[in-house]
Short mmCIF file of C-alpha atoms and ligand atoms in Angstrom, two decimals:
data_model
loop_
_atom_site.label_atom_id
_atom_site.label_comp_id
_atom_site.label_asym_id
_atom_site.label_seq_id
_atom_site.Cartn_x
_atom_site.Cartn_y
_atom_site.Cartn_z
CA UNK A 1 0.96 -4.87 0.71
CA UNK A 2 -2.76 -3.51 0.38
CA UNK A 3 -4.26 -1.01 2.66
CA UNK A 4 -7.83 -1.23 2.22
CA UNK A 5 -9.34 2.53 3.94
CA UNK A 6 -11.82 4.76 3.27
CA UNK A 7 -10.67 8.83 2.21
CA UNK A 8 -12.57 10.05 5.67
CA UNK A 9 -11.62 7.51 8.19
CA UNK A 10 -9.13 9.30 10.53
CA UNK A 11 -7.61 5.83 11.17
CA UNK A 12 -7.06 4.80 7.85
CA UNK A 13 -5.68 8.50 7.75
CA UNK A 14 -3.24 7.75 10.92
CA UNK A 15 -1.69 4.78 9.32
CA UNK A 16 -1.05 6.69 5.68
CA UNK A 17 1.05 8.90 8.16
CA UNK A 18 2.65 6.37 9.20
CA UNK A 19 3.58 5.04 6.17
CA UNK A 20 4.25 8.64 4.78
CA UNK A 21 7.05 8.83 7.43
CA UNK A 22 8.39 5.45 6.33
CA UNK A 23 8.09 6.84 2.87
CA UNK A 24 6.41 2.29 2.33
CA UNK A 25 4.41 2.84 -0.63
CA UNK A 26 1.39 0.44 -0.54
CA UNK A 27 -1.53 -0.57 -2.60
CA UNK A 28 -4.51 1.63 -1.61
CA UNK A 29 -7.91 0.06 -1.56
CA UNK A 30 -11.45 1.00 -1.01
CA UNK A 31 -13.61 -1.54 0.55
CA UNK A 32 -15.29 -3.48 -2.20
CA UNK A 33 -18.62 -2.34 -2.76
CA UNK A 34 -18.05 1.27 -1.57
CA UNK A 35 -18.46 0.03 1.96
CA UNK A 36 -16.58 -2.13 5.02
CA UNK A 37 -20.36 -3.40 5.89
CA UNK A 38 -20.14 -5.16 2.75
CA UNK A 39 -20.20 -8.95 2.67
CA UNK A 40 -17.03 -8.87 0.26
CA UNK A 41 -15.24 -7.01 2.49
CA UNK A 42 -15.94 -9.16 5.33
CA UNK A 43 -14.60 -12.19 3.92
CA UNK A 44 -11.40 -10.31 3.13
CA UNK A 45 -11.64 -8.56 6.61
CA UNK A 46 -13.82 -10.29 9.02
CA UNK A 47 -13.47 -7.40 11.62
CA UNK A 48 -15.11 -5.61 8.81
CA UNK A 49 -13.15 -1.93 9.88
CA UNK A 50 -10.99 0.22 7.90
CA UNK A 51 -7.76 0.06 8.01
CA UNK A 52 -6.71 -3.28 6.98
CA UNK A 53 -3.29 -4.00 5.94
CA UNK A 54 -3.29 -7.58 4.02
CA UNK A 55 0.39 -8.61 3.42
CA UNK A 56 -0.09 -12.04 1.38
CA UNK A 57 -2.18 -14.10 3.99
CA UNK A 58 -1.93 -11.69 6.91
CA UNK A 59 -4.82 -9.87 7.28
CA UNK A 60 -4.47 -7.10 10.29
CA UNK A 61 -6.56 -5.04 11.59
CA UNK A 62 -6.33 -1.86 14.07
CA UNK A 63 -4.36 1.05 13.19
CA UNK A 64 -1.58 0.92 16.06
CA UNK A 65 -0.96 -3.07 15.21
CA UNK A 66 -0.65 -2.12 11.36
CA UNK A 67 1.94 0.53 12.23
CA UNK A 68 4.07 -1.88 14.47
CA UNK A 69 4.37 -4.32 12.06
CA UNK A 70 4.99 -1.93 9.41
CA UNK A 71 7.58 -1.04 11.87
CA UNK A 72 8.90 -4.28 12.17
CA UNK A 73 8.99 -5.37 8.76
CA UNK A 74 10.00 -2.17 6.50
CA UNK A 75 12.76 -0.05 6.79
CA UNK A 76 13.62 3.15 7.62
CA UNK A 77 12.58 6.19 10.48
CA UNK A 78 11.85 4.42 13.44
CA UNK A 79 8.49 5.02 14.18
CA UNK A 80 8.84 3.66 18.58
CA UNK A 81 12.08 4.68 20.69
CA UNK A 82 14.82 2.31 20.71
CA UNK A 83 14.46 1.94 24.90
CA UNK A 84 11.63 -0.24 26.69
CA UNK A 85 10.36 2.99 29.12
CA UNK A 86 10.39 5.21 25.53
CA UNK A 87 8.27 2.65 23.56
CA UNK A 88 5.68 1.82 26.65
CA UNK A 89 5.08 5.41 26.86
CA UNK A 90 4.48 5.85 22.75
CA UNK A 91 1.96 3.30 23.02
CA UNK A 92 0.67 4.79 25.93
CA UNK A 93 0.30 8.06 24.31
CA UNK A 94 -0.88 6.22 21.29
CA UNK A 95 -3.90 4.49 23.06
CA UNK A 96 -5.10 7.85 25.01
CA UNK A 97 -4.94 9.06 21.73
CA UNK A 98 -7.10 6.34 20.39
CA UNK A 99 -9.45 5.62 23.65
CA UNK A 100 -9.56 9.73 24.88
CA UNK A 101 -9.23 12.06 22.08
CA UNK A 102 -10.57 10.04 18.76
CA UNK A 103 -13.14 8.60 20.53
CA UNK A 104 -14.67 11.75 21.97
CA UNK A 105 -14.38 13.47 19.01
CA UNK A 106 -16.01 10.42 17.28
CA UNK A 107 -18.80 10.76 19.67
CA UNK A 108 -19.90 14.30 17.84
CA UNK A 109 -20.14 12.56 14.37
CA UNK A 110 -23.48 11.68 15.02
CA UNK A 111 -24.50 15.16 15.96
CA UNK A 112 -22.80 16.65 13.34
CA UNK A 113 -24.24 14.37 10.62
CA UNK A 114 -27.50 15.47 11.69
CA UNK A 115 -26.41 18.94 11.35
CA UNK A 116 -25.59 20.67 14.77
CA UNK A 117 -22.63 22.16 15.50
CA UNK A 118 -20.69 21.13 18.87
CA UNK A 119 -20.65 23.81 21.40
CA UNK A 120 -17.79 24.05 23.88
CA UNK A 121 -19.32 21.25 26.51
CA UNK A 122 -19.81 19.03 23.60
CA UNK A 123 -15.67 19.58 22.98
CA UNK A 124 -14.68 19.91 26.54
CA UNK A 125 -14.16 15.98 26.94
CA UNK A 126 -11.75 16.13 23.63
CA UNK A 127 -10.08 19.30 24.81
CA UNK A 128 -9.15 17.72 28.04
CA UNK A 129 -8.07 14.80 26.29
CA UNK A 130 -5.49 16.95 24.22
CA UNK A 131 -4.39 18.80 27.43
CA UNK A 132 -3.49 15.50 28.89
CA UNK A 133 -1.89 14.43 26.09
CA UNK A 134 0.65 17.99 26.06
CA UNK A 135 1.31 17.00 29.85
CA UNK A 136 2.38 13.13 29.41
CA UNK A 137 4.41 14.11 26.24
CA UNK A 138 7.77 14.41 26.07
CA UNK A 139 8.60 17.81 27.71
CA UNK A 140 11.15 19.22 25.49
CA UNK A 141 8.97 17.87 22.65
CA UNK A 142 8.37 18.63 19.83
CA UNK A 143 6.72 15.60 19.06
CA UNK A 144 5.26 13.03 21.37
CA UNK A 145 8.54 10.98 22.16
CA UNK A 146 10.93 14.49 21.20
CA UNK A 147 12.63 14.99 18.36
CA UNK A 148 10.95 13.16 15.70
CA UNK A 149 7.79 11.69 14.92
CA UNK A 150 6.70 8.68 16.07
CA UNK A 151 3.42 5.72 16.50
CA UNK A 152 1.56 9.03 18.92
CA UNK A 153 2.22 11.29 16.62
CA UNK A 154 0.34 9.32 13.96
CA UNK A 155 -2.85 9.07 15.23
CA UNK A 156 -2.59 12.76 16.98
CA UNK A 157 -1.91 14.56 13.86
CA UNK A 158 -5.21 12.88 12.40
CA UNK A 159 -7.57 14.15 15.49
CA UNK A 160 -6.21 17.36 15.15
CA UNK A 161 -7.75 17.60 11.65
CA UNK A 162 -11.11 17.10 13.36
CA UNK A 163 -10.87 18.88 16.33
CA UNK A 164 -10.12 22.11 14.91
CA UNK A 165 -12.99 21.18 12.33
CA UNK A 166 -15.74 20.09 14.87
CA UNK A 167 -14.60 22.87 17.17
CA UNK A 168 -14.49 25.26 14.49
CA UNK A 169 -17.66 27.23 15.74
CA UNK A 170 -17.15 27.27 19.28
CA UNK A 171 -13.94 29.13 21.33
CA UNK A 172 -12.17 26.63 23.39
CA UNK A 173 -9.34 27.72 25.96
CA UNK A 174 -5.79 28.71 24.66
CA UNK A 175 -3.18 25.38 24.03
CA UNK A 176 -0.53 25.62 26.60
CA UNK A 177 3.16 26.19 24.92
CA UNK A 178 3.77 22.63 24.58
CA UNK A 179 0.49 21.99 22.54
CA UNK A 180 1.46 24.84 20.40
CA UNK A 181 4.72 23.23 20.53
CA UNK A 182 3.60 20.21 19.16
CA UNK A 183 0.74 21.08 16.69
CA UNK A 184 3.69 23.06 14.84
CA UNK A 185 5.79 20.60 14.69
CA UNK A 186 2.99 18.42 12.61
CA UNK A 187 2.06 21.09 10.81
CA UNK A 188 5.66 21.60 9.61
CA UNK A 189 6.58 18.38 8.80
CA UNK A 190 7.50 17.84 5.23
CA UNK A 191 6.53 14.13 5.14
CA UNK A 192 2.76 14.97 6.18
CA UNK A 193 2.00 18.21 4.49
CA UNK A 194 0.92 16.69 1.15
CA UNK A 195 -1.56 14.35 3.34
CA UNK A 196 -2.36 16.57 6.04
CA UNK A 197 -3.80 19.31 3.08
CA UNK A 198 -5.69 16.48 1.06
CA UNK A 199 -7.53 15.28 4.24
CA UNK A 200 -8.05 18.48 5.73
CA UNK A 201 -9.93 19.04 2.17
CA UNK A 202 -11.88 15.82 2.56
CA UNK A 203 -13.06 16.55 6.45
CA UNK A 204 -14.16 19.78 5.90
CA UNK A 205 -16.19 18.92 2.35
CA UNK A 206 -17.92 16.35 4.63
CA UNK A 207 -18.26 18.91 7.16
CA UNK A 208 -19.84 21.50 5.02
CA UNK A 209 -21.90 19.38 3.80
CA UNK A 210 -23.32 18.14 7.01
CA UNK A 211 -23.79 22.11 8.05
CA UNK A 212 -25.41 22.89 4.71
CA UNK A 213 -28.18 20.28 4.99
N1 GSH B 1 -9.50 0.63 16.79
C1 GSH B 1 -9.59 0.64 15.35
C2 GSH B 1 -10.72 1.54 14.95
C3 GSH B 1 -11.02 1.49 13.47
C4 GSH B 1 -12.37 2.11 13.16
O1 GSH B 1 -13.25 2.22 14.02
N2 GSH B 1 -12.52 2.49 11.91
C5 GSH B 1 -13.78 3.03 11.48
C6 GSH B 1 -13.59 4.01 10.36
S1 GSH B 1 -12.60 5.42 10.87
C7 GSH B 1 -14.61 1.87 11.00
O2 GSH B 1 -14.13 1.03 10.28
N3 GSH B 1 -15.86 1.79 11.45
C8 GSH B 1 -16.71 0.75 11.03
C9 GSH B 1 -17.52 0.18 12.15
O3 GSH B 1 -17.12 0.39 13.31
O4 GSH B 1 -18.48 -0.53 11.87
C10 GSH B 1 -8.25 1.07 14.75
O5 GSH B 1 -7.39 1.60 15.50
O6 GSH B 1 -8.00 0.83 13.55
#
């Protein structure tokens, strides 16, 4: 299997978690070209996005797909819980994830690239998105779905990196308990702390850079 990503892209990043958990070793790709604009890489990937998982002549696309078929074709942790309620409600928590906290931290890219730093109303919509997150979650936690990690986690781990980056410069409210609960729990698993500390490099060099010019 090849997963063509990009070192930056937070979803590219979410699905090397996955896979980290799975401990699936795959080919990793750039785009060709340096970019997933380019024409080479859209006749490999016509949705021309990063990730993309090609297994022989599947091509796939979208980070929470790639995981569930990761899930369904390699062995190991289980990445969804075994009941129909417990996996509805991972994907559930996967999408907010996706649709609510990514995207409105994705929203501040722009602004950052240009070299402002958010200020707390520019966060508020992504804080609120990570509240809501800690009250849907499984209660006794840690993780999303409880004990271990699983598809949320994935994708939660990775916009944690950039919220605490783009938020770096502006005091948001105290996490409740469970968000502390939960953010600990990432930050102390063994399978991620490798990636978590390379791409926490990579976001803030990007970062920095963005403040510094
Ligand atoms: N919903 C997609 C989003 C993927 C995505 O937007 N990736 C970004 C990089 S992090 C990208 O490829 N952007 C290129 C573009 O939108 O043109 C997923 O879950 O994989």
């Amino acid at each position: 299997m090849i997963l063509y990503q990009t070192a930056l892209s937070s979803y590219s990043f979410k699905v090397r978690l996955a896979l980290a958990l799975k401990a699936c070793h795959v080919e990793l790709r750039e785009p060709p070209e340096g970019s997933y604009r380019s024409p080479a890489y859209r006749a490999i990937v016509p949705a021309a996005t990063v990730p993309a998982l090609v297994d022989g002549d599947l091509v796939l696309t979208e980070s929470d797909a790639i995981i569930e078929y990761v899930e369904d074709t390699v062995g190991g942790p289980p990445l969804l819980p075994p009941d129909p309620a417990g996996r509805a409600r991972a994907r559930m928590l996967s999408r907010l994830c996706d649709l609510r906290l990514e995207a409105s931290l994705r929203r501040l890219f722009p602004m950052v690239a240009a070299g402002a730093a958010p200020t707390e109303a520019d966060l508020a919509p992504a804080r609120e998105a990570w509240l809501l997150l800690g009250t849907l979650a499984d209660a006794g936690g840690p993780f999303a779905c409880g004990s271990m990690p699983t598809l949320p986690d994935c994708g939660v781990a990775a916009a944690l990196v950039w919220l605490d980056l783009l938020g770096r410069d502006a005091p948001g409210v105290p996490e409740t308990p469970r968000l502390r609960m939960w953010r600990d729990a990432i930050d102390a698993e063994a399978r991620w702390q490798g990636l978590l500390h390379a791409y926490r490099g990579t976001a803030h060099a990007w970062m920095d850079a963005r403040s510094a010019g």
